[in-house]
CSV table of C-alpha atoms in Angstrom, one decimal:
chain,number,residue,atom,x,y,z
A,23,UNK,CA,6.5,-5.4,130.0
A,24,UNK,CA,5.0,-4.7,126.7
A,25,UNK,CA,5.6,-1.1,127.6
A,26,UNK,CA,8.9,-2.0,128.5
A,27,UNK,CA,9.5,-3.2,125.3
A,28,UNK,CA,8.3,-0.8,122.9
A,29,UNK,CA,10.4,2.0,125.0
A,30,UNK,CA,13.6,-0.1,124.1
A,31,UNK,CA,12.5,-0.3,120.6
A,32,UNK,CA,11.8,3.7,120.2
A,33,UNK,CA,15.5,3.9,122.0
A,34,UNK,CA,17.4,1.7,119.8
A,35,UNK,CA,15.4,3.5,116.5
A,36,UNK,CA,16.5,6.8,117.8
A,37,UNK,CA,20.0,5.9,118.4
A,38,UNK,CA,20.0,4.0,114.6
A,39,UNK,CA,18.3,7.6,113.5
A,40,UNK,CA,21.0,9.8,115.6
A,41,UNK,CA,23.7,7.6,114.2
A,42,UNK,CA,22.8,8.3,110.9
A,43,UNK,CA,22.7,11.8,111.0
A,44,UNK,CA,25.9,12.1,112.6
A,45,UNK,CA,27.4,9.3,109.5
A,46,UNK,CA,25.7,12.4,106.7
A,47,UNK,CA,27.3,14.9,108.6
A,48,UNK,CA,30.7,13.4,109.0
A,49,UNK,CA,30.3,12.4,104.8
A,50,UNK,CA,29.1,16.2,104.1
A,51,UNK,CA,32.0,17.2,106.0
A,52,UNK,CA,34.9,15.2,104.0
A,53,UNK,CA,33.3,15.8,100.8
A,54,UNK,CA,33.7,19.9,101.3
A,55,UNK,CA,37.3,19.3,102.9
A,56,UNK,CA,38.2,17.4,99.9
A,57,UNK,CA,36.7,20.0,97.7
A,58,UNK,CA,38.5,22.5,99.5
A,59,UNK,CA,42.3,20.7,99.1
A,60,UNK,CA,41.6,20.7,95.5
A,61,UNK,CA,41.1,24.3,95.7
A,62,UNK,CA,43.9,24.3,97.3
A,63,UNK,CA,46.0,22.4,95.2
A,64,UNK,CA,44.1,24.8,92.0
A,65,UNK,CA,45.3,27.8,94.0
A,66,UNK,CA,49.2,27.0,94.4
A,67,UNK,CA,49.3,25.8,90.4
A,68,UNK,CA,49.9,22.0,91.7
A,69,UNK,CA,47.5,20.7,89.0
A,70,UNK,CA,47.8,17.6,88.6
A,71,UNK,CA,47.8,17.1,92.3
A,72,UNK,CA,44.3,18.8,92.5
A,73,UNK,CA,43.2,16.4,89.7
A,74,UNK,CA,44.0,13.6,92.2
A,75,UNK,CA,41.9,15.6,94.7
A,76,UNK,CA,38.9,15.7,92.3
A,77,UNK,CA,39.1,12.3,91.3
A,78,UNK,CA,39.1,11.1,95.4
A,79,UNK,CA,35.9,13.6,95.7
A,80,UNK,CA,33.9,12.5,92.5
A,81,UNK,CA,33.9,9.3,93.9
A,82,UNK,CA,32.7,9.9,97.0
A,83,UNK,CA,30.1,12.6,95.9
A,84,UNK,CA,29.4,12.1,91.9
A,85,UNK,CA,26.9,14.9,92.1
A,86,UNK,CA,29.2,17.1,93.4
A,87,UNK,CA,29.0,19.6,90.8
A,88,UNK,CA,31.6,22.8,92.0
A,89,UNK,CA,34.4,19.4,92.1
A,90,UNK,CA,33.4,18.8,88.2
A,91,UNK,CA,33.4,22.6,87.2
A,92,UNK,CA,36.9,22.6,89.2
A,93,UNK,CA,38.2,19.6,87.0
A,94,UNK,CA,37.1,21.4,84.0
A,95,UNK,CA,39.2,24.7,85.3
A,96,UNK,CA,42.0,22.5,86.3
A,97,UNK,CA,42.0,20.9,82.8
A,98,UNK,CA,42.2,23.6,81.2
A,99,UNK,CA,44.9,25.0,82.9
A,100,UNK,CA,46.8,21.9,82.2
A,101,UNK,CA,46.6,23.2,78.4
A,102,UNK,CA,43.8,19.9,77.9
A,103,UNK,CA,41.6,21.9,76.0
A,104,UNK,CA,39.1,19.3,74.3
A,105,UNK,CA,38.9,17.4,77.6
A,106,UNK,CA,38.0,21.0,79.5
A,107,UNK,CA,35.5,22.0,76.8
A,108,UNK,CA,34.2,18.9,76.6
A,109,UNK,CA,33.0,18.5,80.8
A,110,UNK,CA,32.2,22.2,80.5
A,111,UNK,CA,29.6,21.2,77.7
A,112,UNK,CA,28.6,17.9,80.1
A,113,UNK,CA,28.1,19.9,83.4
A,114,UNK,CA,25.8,22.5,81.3
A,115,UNK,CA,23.6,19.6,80.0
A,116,UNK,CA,23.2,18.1,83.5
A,117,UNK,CA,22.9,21.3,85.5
A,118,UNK,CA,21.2,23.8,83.2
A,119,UNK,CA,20.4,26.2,85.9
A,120,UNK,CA,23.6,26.5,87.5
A,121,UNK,CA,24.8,29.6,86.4
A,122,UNK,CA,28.6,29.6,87.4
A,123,UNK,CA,29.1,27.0,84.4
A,124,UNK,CA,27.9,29.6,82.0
A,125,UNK,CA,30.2,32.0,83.2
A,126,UNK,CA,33.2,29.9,83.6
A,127,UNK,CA,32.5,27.9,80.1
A,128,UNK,CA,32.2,31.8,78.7
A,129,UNK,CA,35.3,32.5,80.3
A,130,UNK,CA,37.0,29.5,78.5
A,131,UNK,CA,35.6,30.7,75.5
A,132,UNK,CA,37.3,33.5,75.6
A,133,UNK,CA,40.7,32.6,76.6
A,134,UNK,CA,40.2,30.5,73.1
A,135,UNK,CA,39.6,33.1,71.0
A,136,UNK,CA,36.0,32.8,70.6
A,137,UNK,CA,34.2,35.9,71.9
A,138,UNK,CA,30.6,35.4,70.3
A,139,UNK,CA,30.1,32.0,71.8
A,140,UNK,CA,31.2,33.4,74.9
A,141,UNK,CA,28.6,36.1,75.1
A,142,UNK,CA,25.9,34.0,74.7
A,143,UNK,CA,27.0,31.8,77.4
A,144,UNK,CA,27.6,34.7,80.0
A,145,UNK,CA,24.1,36.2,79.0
A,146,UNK,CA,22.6,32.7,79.7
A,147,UNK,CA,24.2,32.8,83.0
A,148,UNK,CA,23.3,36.2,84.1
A,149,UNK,CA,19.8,35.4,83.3
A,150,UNK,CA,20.1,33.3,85.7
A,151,UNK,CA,22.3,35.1,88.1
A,152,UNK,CA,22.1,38.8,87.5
A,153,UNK,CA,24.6,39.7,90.3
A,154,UNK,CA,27.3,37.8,89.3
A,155,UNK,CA,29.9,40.8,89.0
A,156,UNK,CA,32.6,38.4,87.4
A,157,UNK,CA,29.8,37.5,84.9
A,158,UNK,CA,29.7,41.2,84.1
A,159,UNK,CA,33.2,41.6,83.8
A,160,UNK,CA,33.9,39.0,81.5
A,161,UNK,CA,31.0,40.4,78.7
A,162,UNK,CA,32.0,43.8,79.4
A,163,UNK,CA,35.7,42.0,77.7
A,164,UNK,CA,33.7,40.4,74.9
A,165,UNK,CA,32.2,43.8,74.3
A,166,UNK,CA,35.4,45.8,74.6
A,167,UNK,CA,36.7,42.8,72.3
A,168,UNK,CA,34.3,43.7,69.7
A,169,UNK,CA,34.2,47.3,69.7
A,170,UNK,CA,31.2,48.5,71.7
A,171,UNK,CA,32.9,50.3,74.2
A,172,UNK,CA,29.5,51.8,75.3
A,173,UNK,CA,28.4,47.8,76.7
A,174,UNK,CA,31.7,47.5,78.0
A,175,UNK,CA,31.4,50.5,80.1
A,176,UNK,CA,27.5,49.8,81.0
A,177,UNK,CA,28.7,45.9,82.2
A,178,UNK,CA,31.7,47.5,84.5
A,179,UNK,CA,29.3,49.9,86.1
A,180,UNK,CA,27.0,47.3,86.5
A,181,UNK,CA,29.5,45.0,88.1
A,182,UNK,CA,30.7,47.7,90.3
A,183,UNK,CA,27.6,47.6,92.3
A,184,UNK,CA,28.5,43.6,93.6
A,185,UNK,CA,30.9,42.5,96.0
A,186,UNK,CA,33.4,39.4,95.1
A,187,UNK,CA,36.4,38.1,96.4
A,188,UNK,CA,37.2,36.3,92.9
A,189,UNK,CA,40.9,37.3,92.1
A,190,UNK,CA,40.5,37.2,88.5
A,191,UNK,CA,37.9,39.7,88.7
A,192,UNK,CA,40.0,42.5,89.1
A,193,UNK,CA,42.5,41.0,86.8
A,194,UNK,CA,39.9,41.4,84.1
A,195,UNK,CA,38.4,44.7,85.6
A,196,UNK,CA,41.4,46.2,85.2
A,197,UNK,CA,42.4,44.8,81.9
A,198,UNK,CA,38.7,46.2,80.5
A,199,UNK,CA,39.5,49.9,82.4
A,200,UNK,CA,42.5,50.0,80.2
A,201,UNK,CA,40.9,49.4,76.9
A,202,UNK,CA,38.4,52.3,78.1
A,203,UNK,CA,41.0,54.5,78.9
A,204,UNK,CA,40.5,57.2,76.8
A,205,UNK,CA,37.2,57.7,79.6
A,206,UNK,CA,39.5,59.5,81.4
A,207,UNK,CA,36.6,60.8,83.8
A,208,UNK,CA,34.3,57.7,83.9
A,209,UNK,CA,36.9,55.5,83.9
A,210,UNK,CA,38.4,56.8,87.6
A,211,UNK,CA,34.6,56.7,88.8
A,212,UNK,CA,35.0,52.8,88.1
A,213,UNK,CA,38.1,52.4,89.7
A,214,UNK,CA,36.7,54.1,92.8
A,215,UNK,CA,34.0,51.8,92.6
A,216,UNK,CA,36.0,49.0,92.6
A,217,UNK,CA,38.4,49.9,95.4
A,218,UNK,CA,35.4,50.4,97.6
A,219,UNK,CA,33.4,47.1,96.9
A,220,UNK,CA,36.4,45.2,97.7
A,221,UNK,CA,36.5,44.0,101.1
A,222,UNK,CA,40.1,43.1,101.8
A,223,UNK,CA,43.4,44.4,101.4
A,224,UNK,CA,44.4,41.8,99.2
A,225,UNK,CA,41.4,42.4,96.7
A,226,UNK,CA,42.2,46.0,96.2
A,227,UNK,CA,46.1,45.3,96.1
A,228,UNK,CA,45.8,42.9,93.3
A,229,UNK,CA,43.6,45.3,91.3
A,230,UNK,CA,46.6,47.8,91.5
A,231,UNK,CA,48.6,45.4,91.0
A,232,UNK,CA,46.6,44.4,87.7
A,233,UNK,CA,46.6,48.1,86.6
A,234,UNK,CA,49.7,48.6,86.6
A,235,UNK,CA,50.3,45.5,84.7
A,236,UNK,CA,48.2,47.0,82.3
A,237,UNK,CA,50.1,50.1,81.8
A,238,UNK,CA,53.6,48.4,81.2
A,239,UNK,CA,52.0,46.2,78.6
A,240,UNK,CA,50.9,49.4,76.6
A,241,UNK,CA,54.7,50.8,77.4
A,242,UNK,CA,55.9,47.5,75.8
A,243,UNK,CA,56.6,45.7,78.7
A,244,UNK,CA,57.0,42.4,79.6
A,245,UNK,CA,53.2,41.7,81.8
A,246,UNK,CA,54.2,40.1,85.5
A,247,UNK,CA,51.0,37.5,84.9
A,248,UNK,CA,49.1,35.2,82.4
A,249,UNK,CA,45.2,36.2,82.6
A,250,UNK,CA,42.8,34.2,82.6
A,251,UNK,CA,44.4,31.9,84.8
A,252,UNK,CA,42.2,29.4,86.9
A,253,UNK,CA,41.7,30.9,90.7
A,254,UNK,CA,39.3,30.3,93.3
């Protein structure tokens, strides 16, 4: 009987256990299908609809810490500059090792004009994250920016080597290549580089597509997109 017992007891414990796992998986699971609408939202320019998204997901995961650097993003592509710099500078002091702030706060830095600060925040996060080929390709801007075309080139090579499906990548790839230019030799060993590190068709058509946006802006004309723009 007491046997009996006991063997219930273990059975209802492992059910209570099962159950539990199955209630984490089911939360894990909402949490990244909110995060993904809002990237969603982020992705088809509806902003404020994605900030709805984030808000929904920071209270069910307050941790969650892609949703805040996606709010930052979002932010600032709602033209909210102090509020985007300002979670930038809060996710950095909570999550000092997560290197894809440091690259996206450098990227905001730079879109606002501010190319030392930005620098210093992409070096930070390729300290932490030396592979990060967008990393690379936003300091080889800041150098290019600045005048050492030599850094810029060496950061472009060096992103080369990675693979990344980030869109805005090859937007500023390309807009680096042009600034380079003049590297007439190097500069088409780059581009090769790039064409075969990209793994779709849509990667490599938006690179063209970025180049050539690049060579009707030196022509004087009008530039088919607004860089910098906040893509996932």
């Amino acid at each position: 009987m007491a046997g009996s017992t006991a063997a219930k007891a273990e059975s209802v414990h492992t059910e209570a256990r099962t159950s539990d796992v199955e209630v984490l998986a089911r939360t894990d699971s909402d949490v990244g299908q909110q995060y993904e609408l809002a990237r969603t939202k982020v992705r088809k320019r509806r902003f404020a609809e994605a900030l709805a998204a984030l808000e929904e997901l920071k209270m069910a995961d307050p941790f969650h810490v892609k949703g805040h650097l996606l709010r930052a993003q979002t932010l600032q592509a709602l033209g909210r500059m102090t509020e985007s710099r300002s979670l930038f500078e809060e996710i950095l002091s909570q999550y000092p090792d997560y290197s894809e702030a440091y690259r996206e706060y450098g990227c905001f830095l730079l879109s606002e004009g501010a190319p030392e600060a930005a620098q210093a925040h992409l070096l930070k996060g390729l300290t932490l994250n030396p592979q990060d080929a967008f990393a690379h390709a936003l300091l080889a801007e800041v150098y290019a920016l600045t005048g050492r075309k030599e850094q810029a080139f060496l950061h472009l090579e060096i992103a080369s080597r990675f693979r990344t499906e980030e869109i805005r990548y090859f937007e500023v790839y390309a807009r680096v290549l042009s600034r380079l230019e003049e590297l007439t030799e190097e500069v088409h060993f780059l581009k090769e580089a790039v064409f075969t590190h990209a793994d779709n068709r849509i990667a490599k058509a938006h690179f063209k597509k970025a180049m050539r946006a690049q060579r009707r802006e030196k022509k004087g004309l009008p530039v088919f997109m607004r860089f910098l723009r906040v893509r996932s």
